[in-house]
Amino acid sequence: MALVGPGPRLTAPASPAKVPRVDLDALVRPILDLLRRADQRDVRITDLAGPEAHADAFAAIGAPLSLGPGDAPLDLTTLTRAIEAVIARSVRTLHPRFFNQNFAGADPVAVVGDFLGAALNTTMATYEAAPVFTLIEREVLARLAALAGWPAHEGVFVPGGSVSNLYALQLARLRVDPEARERGHDGVPLVAFASTHAHYSFEKSVVLLGLGRRALIKVACDERGRMRPDALAAAIDAALARGQRPFFVGATAGTTVLGGFDPLPALADLAERHRLWLHVDGSFGASALFSSGQAQLMAGVARADSLAWNLHKMLGVTQQCAAFLVRGTGALRAAFATGASYLFQPDKPHAELDSGDATFQCARRVDALKAWLVWKFRGEAGFAARIDHAVGLADHCAARIAGDPRFYLAAPPSWVNVCFWWIPPDLRPFAGRTPEVDATLHALAPRLKAAMLRRGEAMLGFQPVDGGPNCFRLLFINPATTIADVDATLELVDACGREALASGD
Amino acid sequence: MALVGPGPRLTAPASPAKVPRVDLDALVRPILDLLRRADQRDVRITDLAGPEAHADAFAAIGAPLSLGPGDAPLDLTTLTRAIEAVIARSVRTLHPRFFNQNFAGADPVAVVGDFLGAALNTTMATYEAAPVFTLIEREVLARLAALAGWPAHEGVFVPGGSVSNLYALQLARLRVDPEARERGHDGVPLVAFASTHAHYSFEKSVVLLGLGRRALIKVACDERGRMRPDALAAAIDAALARGQRPFFVGATAGTTVLGGFDPLPALADLAERHRLWLHVDGSFGASALFSSGQAQLMAGVARADSLAWNLHKMLGVTQQCAAFLVRGTGALRAAFATGASYLFQPDKPHAELDSGDATFQCARRVDALKAWLVWKFRGEAGFAARIDHAVGLADHCAARIAGDPRFYLAAPPSWVNVCFWWIPPDLRPFAGRTPEVDATLHALAPRLKAAMLRRGEAMLGFQPVDGGPNCFRLLFINPATTIADVDATLELVDACGREALASGD
């Protein structure tokens, strides 16, 4: 039997690979400094540089962004400078005036949890390789399921809410067509429903699953971005009349732009009547369940078949920490199990705790760890306070906007989202939208935002809503954000609006 | 216009949420200690505790694993103790005698990179939110593509090699059936080919994609776990004769168990002849391209259509760091783009650099960052040394086993994998397999491994191969592992084998 592999092999016995030692203290110091200065306000949120400027800056410190075969390894000092440059040139999502995304204000305990998970560097696939993490994941999932009011559940952490929505659709498809696992989709016109304000991952999912984009029927919303039950009922009836086969309703709890919560009880009624899988995409909003004041937004979730819940959005757990939960048991393994013999040996101790066959992924990061650490340190009262604080800021902001002719709410505020327009002086008091007004507001948004990015003092997003012009969106998530931050940000928007007008051609 | 959302809202102005401050130094100290003692050998790799024992231990320090609404938040001291307990009770994948998985020996620079990425807590979806990370990801992908010999490419980091294989299949499906994006799979019998030793994610993928498990045809391998081109040719012909439509070949570069590299040039010939998408799952083995001695294992990859390359396996980058690369440009966006208006505003600066429409995920972690930091610090020569060291250890180990009647190679060694049986004394010298011998070896493996886990001095896996009995698998990856570690581990296997025999009933 030949002992050598197909390539040339070393003949001399291998000695330990010579690798430079690392001065960990030097490398982590700038990271700890960043975390300690998390709520510092007199620092730019973003430096607005283009690709060339970033590249030049890294080259100037001896750490060019590019990689090549002849590159000399950096010494530790230069590596530390590179870390400092990464920090200085990245968007400061910890800043109390970062309102740009559906996450903000990372909890330092979560950041440490990511560090801990990386240092222990394992995979969630088996209890053998991840005993403590397997147990922690089960505890976190169990408590989330209890908050949803489910007597029995299964679940898994996944890399983002999009994957949760994908899994939900796959489980639903296999419930109505279990043969699809072996046979594949056979062209039966299965159709799923989600609202016009639902996340775009529903669309991506039906494409990936081989159902096709036309399998997703978008249902109209009310002015808060909530799916209208009457529109869903009509859409189901219309699909049935066309000979299609409805199988899935993707409700949203906390839409991305307007923060709308679909009316789950009414959707659950329809889902039951038509035997549809009811999935709740609570990636953004399910954390309302921690707040006694906000939990009613989630009323009806106990009747859902599955739930997406991202702890990395409202709760300050770092990217990514996304739970996918299924009511009842068995569907996940029925969908995903392959029983790979190299990994899931039934003759191992505690093999029944292996999670690998309950998910699509093989190796998985230990995302539940950081959530567990934050949860233990803040407690559920801490989570509730974080939610209530954020909602309170949104209320304050909406009230300010409603009483100020320089702004106008683009939609009724909901959850932690406030969408509004800055009204140019010659349109005050705002007399309503016309095609000309829409064109003005739409074109102003990117210029106003550009002015804001130049200043670097706050960051918020804009997008069109329901066919209307671009509006700005403030998302309140960071517990370090204050009333004064909200007020200052509105003044900043006004200043940037005037600047954008003045610079307009 | 109503200003309040549907739930009860706070009426008092929100004050900053009261959150306890964190003593970061206290929290990170045990993590830094772990990293500093990475190559310590006199520590257990795993403590073998069952779920109850772990739960009791955490409860005893005041940090029970369970989560409940009435739990008091932990103070900082207890939280620190919980972190210490997580470390003490987790598998020590940094240990030089951890041979259990296709990753080991995390580079501390990568661990720091994960910490840095978590502290900056953003998403890769847009240049606006991740300017430096977007550029870094592009540089890493570009250099990987150059190593593969591709003049043009696109790519994205994904959460694991399974997702790379999924994406490859989806791109391939859409190349032969672009209408599937809108229409869905129509039942045309598309079939994909991968070897019997290919990763199980190919099977999971065809199920998820709605092609069905029967769409995956498994092709026979040689004794090293390499796909046989003659078997592939025959399988393609047979599929065509059955009226099926071949569209995809999933080659493997570095199989999970045997470390086999499929013969890419021969597979590329067949793929070209039949116009099949050639994907190379180099999750484990593509890093051979860094070593001048091993790169020829990857010969032919320049002709592949796509490539999975996990930097978290051979290179010590932490979980997860998985690149998915496509030769040429345009296929990723054609497969995944939806152009969500809230995220990908074309009127933003540098929107052409946004990666979000080139992948299924919405938010993505900044996985390329840690790879870039390690790459900069170690250099490509450092990566090559790491690979060569690992291959050298495998060579040494295989030679030791071949010359020792207590062991027998279960397959010719390949790459960094050494698969072998421990031969009980009454079967020495090993006279070959019979059904009785197979039964003995198969039953011994879990008992031997259990004995090894009780000692906690080394950790390696076992699995059946090609219908044979369970064999042990050593995977050499960690640069801190020495020849002495290899020799000691083989002696340990022998001792545990005798122990398992003695305790057998």
JSON list of C-alpha atoms in Angstrom, two decimals, chain B residues 184-283:
[
{"chain": "B", "resi": 184, "resn": "GLY", "atom": "CA", "xyz": [-39.77, 27.95, -10.17]},
{"chain": "B", "resi": 185, "resn": "HIS", "atom": "CA", "xyz": [-38.55, 24.46, -10.83]},
{"chain": "B", "resi": 186, "resn": "ASP", "atom": "CA", "xyz": [-40.87, 22.87, -13.32]},
{"chain": "B", "resi": 187, "resn": "GLY", "atom": "CA", "xyz": [-40.05, 19.24, -12.70]},
{"chain": "B", "resi": 188, "resn": "VAL", "atom": "CA", "xyz": [-37.56, 18.87, -15.54]},
{"chain": "B", "resi": 189, "resn": "PRO", "atom": "CA", "xyz": [-35.29, 16.14, -14.17]},
{"chain": "B", "resi": 190, "resn": "LEU", "atom": "CA", "xyz": [-32.15, 18.18, -13.58]},
{"chain": "B", "resi": 191, "resn": "VAL", "atom": "CA", "xyz": [-29.42, 16.07, -12.03]},
{"chain": "B", "resi": 192, "resn": "ALA", "atom": "CA", "xyz": [-26.21, 17.00, -10.25]},
{"chain": "B", "resi": 193, "resn": "PHE", "atom": "CA", "xyz": [-23.19, 14.81, -9.58]},
{"chain": "B", "resi": 194, "resn": "ALA", "atom": "CA", "xyz": [-20.95, 14.64, -6.54]},
{"chain": "B", "resi": 195, "resn": "SER", "atom": "CA", "xyz": [-18.86, 11.83, -5.19]},
{"chain": "B", "resi": 196, "resn": "THR", "atom": "CA", "xyz": [-19.80, 9.37, -2.50]},
{"chain": "B", "resi": 197, "resn": "HIS", "atom": "CA", "xyz": [-17.20, 11.15, -0.35]},
{"chain": "B", "resi": 198, "resn": "ALA", "atom": "CA", "xyz": [-18.51, 14.65, -1.07]},
{"chain": "B", "resi": 199, "resn": "HIS", "atom": "CA", "xyz": [-19.90, 16.69, 1.78]},
{"chain": "B", "resi": 200, "resn": "TYR", "atom": "CA", "xyz": [-23.48, 15.99, 2.78]},
{"chain": "B", "resi": 201, "resn": "SER", "atom": "CA", "xyz": [-24.39, 19.61, 2.08]},
{"chain": "B", "resi": 202, "resn": "PHE", "atom": "CA", "xyz": [-24.82, 18.72, -1.60]},
{"chain": "B", "resi": 203, "resn": "GLU", "atom": "CA", "xyz": [-27.66, 16.47, -0.57]},
{"chain": "B", "resi": 204, "resn": "LYS", "atom": "CA", "xyz": [-29.11, 19.08, 1.75]},
{"chain": "B", "resi": 205, "resn": "SER", "atom": "CA", "xyz": [-28.83, 21.64, -1.03]},
{"chain": "B", "resi": 206, "resn": "VAL", "atom": "CA", "xyz": [-30.76, 19.80, -3.72]},
{"chain": "B", "resi": 207, "resn": "VAL", "atom": "CA", "xyz": [-33.54, 19.26, -1.20]},
{"chain": "B", "resi": 208, "resn": "LEU", "atom": "CA", "xyz": [-33.64, 22.92, -0.19]},
{"chain": "B", "resi": 209, "resn": "LEU", "atom": "CA", "xyz": [-33.51, 24.09, -3.80]},
{"chain": "B", "resi": 210, "resn": "GLY", "atom": "CA", "xyz": [-36.60, 22.08, -4.64]},
{"chain": "B", "resi": 211, "resn": "LEU", "atom": "CA", "xyz": [-34.69, 19.78, -6.97]},
{"chain": "B", "resi": 212, "resn": "GLY", "atom": "CA", "xyz": [-35.19, 16.86, -4.62]},
{"chain": "B", "resi": 213, "resn": "ARG", "atom": "CA", "xyz": [-32.75, 14.41, -3.19]},
{"chain": "B", "resi": 214, "resn": "ARG", "atom": "CA", "xyz": [-32.99, 12.20, -6.23]},
{"chain": "B", "resi": 215, "resn": "ALA", "atom": "CA", "xyz": [-31.47, 15.03, -8.26]},
{"chain": "B", "resi": 216, "resn": "LEU", "atom": "CA", "xyz": [-28.11, 14.25, -6.67]},
{"chain": "B", "resi": 217, "resn": "ILE", "atom": "CA", "xyz": [-26.28, 11.33, -8.21]},
{"chain": "B", "resi": 218, "resn": "LYS", "atom": "CA", "xyz": [-23.40, 10.03, -6.16]},
{"chain": "B", "resi": 219, "resn": "VAL", "atom": "CA", "xyz": [-20.35, 8.98, -8.11]},
{"chain": "B", "resi": 220, "resn": "ALA", "atom": "CA", "xyz": [-17.96, 6.26, -7.00]},
{"chain": "B", "resi": 221, "resn": "CYS", "atom": "CA", "xyz": [-14.50, 7.06, -5.64]},
{"chain": "B", "resi": 222, "resn": "ASP", "atom": "CA", "xyz": [-11.13, 5.40, -5.61]},
{"chain": "B", "resi": 223, "resn": "GLU", "atom": "CA", "xyz": [-9.53, 4.19, -2.39]},
{"chain": "B", "resi": 224, "resn": "ARG", "atom": "CA", "xyz": [-8.39, 7.73, -1.51]},
{"chain": "B", "resi": 225, "resn": "GLY", "atom": "CA", "xyz": [-11.89, 9.15, -1.67]},
{"chain": "B", "resi": 226, "resn": "ARG", "atom": "CA", "xyz": [-11.35, 10.76, -5.07]},
{"chain": "B", "resi": 227, "resn": "MET", "atom": "CA", "xyz": [-14.14, 10.80, -7.62]},
{"chain": "B", "resi": 228, "resn": "ARG", "atom": "CA", "xyz": [-13.41, 8.39, -10.47]},
{"chain": "B", "resi": 229, "resn": "PRO", "atom": "CA", "xyz": [-13.71, 10.19, -13.82]},
{"chain": "B", "resi": 230, "resn": "ASP", "atom": "CA", "xyz": [-14.75, 6.97, -15.54]},
{"chain": "B", "resi": 231, "resn": "ALA", "atom": "CA", "xyz": [-17.54, 6.58, -13.02]},
{"chain": "B", "resi": 232, "resn": "LEU", "atom": "CA", "xyz": [-18.63, 10.17, -13.60]},
{"chain": "B", "resi": 233, "resn": "ALA", "atom": "CA", "xyz": [-18.64, 9.65, -17.36]},
{"chain": "B", "resi": 234, "resn": "ALA", "atom": "CA", "xyz": [-20.73, 6.54, -16.95]},
{"chain": "B", "resi": 235, "resn": "ALA", "atom": "CA", "xyz": [-23.09, 8.27, -14.53]},
{"chain": "B", "resi": 236, "resn": "ILE", "atom": "CA", "xyz": [-23.63, 11.15, -16.95]},
{"chain": "B", "resi": 237, "resn": "ASP", "atom": "CA", "xyz": [-24.30, 8.77, -19.81]},
{"chain": "B", "resi": 238, "resn": "ALA", "atom": "CA", "xyz": [-26.70, 6.75, -17.71]},
{"chain": "B", "resi": 239, "resn": "ALA", "atom": "CA", "xyz": [-28.56, 9.88, -16.65]},
{"chain": "B", "resi": 240, "resn": "LEU", "atom": "CA", "xyz": [-28.87, 11.03, -20.23]},
{"chain": "B", "resi": 241, "resn": "ALA", "atom": "CA", "xyz": [-30.10, 7.60, -21.22]},
{"chain": "B", "resi": 242, "resn": "ARG", "atom": "CA", "xyz": [-32.77, 7.88, -18.52]},
{"chain": "B", "resi": 243, "resn": "GLY", "atom": "CA", "xyz": [-33.88, 11.20, -19.97]},
{"chain": "B", "resi": 244, "resn": "GLN", "atom": "CA", "xyz": [-32.44, 13.24, -17.11]},
{"chain": "B", "resi": 245, "resn": "ARG", "atom": "CA", "xyz": [-30.69, 16.54, -17.66]},
{"chain": "B", "resi": 246, "resn": "PRO", "atom": "CA", "xyz": [-27.22, 16.79, -16.09]},
{"chain": "B", "resi": 247, "resn": "PHE", "atom": "CA", "xyz": [-26.31, 20.36, -15.14]},
{"chain": "B", "resi": 248, "resn": "PHE", "atom": "CA", "xyz": [-23.73, 20.29, -12.34]},
{"chain": "B", "resi": 249, "resn": "VAL", "atom": "CA", "xyz": [-20.63, 18.52, -11.13]},
{"chain": "B", "resi": 250, "resn": "GLY", "atom": "CA", "xyz": [-19.66, 19.11, -7.52]},
{"chain": "B", "resi": 251, "resn": "ALA", "atom": "CA", "xyz": [-16.01, 18.18, -7.24]},
{"chain": "B", "resi": 252, "resn": "THR", "atom": "CA", "xyz": [-14.32, 18.01, -3.87]},
{"chain": "B", "resi": 253, "resn": "ALA", "atom": "CA", "xyz": [-10.84, 19.25, -3.07]},
{"chain": "B", "resi": 254, "resn": "GLY", "atom": "CA", "xyz": [-10.08, 17.72, 0.29]},
{"chain": "B", "resi": 255, "resn": "THR", "atom": "CA", "xyz": [-12.82, 15.34, 1.33]},
{"chain": "B", "resi": 256, "resn": "THR", "atom": "CA", "xyz": [-13.90, 15.48, 4.93]},
{"chain": "B", "resi": 257, "resn": "VAL", "atom": "CA", "xyz": [-12.86, 12.01, 5.94]},
{"chain": "B", "resi": 258, "resn": "LEU", "atom": "CA", "xyz": [-10.08, 10.83, 3.63]},
{"chain": "B", "resi": 259, "resn": "GLY", "atom": "CA", "xyz": [-8.72, 14.18, 2.44]},
{"chain": "B", "resi": 260, "resn": "GLY", "atom": "CA", "xyz": [-9.12, 13.16, -1.19]},
{"chain": "B", "resi": 261, "resn": "PHE", "atom": "CA", "xyz": [-8.80, 15.65, -4.03]},
{"chain": "B", "resi": 262, "resn": "ASP", "atom": "CA", "xyz": [-10.97, 14.87, -7.03]},
{"chain": "B", "resi": 263, "resn": "PRO", "atom": "CA", "xyz": [-9.03, 14.90, -10.33]},
{"chain": "B", "resi": 264, "resn": "LEU", "atom": "CA", "xyz": [-10.13, 18.32, -11.51]},
{"chain": "B", "resi": 265, "resn": "PRO", "atom": "CA", "xyz": [-8.66, 18.25, -15.03]},
{"chain": "B", "resi": 266, "resn": "ALA", "atom": "CA", "xyz": [-10.51, 15.07, -15.93]},
{"chain": "B", "resi": 267, "resn": "LEU", "atom": "CA", "xyz": [-13.71, 16.36, -14.35]},
{"chain": "B", "resi": 268, "resn": "ALA", "atom": "CA", "xyz": [-13.33, 19.66, -16.17]},
{"chain": "B", "resi": 269, "resn": "ASP", "atom": "CA", "xyz": [-13.04, 17.78, -19.46]},
{"chain": "B", "resi": 270, "resn": "LEU", "atom": "CA", "xyz": [-16.30, 16.00, -18.77]},
{"chain": "B", "resi": 271, "resn": "ALA", "atom": "CA", "xyz": [-18.00, 19.15, -17.57]},
{"chain": "B", "resi": 272, "resn": "GLU", "atom": "CA", "xyz": [-17.00, 20.98, -20.73]},
{"chain": "B", "resi": 273, "resn": "ARG", "atom": "CA", "xyz": [-18.07, 18.14, -22.96]},
{"chain": "B", "resi": 274, "resn": "HIS", "atom": "CA", "xyz": [-21.51, 18.03, -21.38]},
{"chain": "B", "resi": 275, "resn": "ARG", "atom": "CA", "xyz": [-21.76, 21.75, -20.59]},
{"chain": "B", "resi": 276, "resn": "LEU", "atom": "CA", "xyz": [-22.06, 21.18, -16.86]},
{"chain": "B", "resi": 277, "resn": "TRP", "atom": "CA", "xyz": [-21.30, 23.74, -14.18]},
{"chain": "B", "resi": 278, "resn": "LEU", "atom": "CA", "xyz": [-18.11, 22.63, -12.46]},
{"chain": "B", "resi": 279, "resn": "HIS", "atom": "CA", "xyz": [-18.05, 23.58, -8.81]},
{"chain": "B", "resi": 280, "resn": "VAL", "atom": "CA", "xyz": [-15.09, 22.75, -6.60]},
{"chain": "B", "resi": 281, "resn": "ASP", "atom": "CA", "xyz": [-15.84, 22.30, -2.93]},
{"chain": "B", "resi": 282, "resn": "GLY", "atom": "CA", "xyz": [-12.43, 23.28, -1.67]},
{"chain": "B", "resi": 283, "resn": "SER", "atom": "CA", "xyz": [-13.78, 24.17, 1.76]}
]
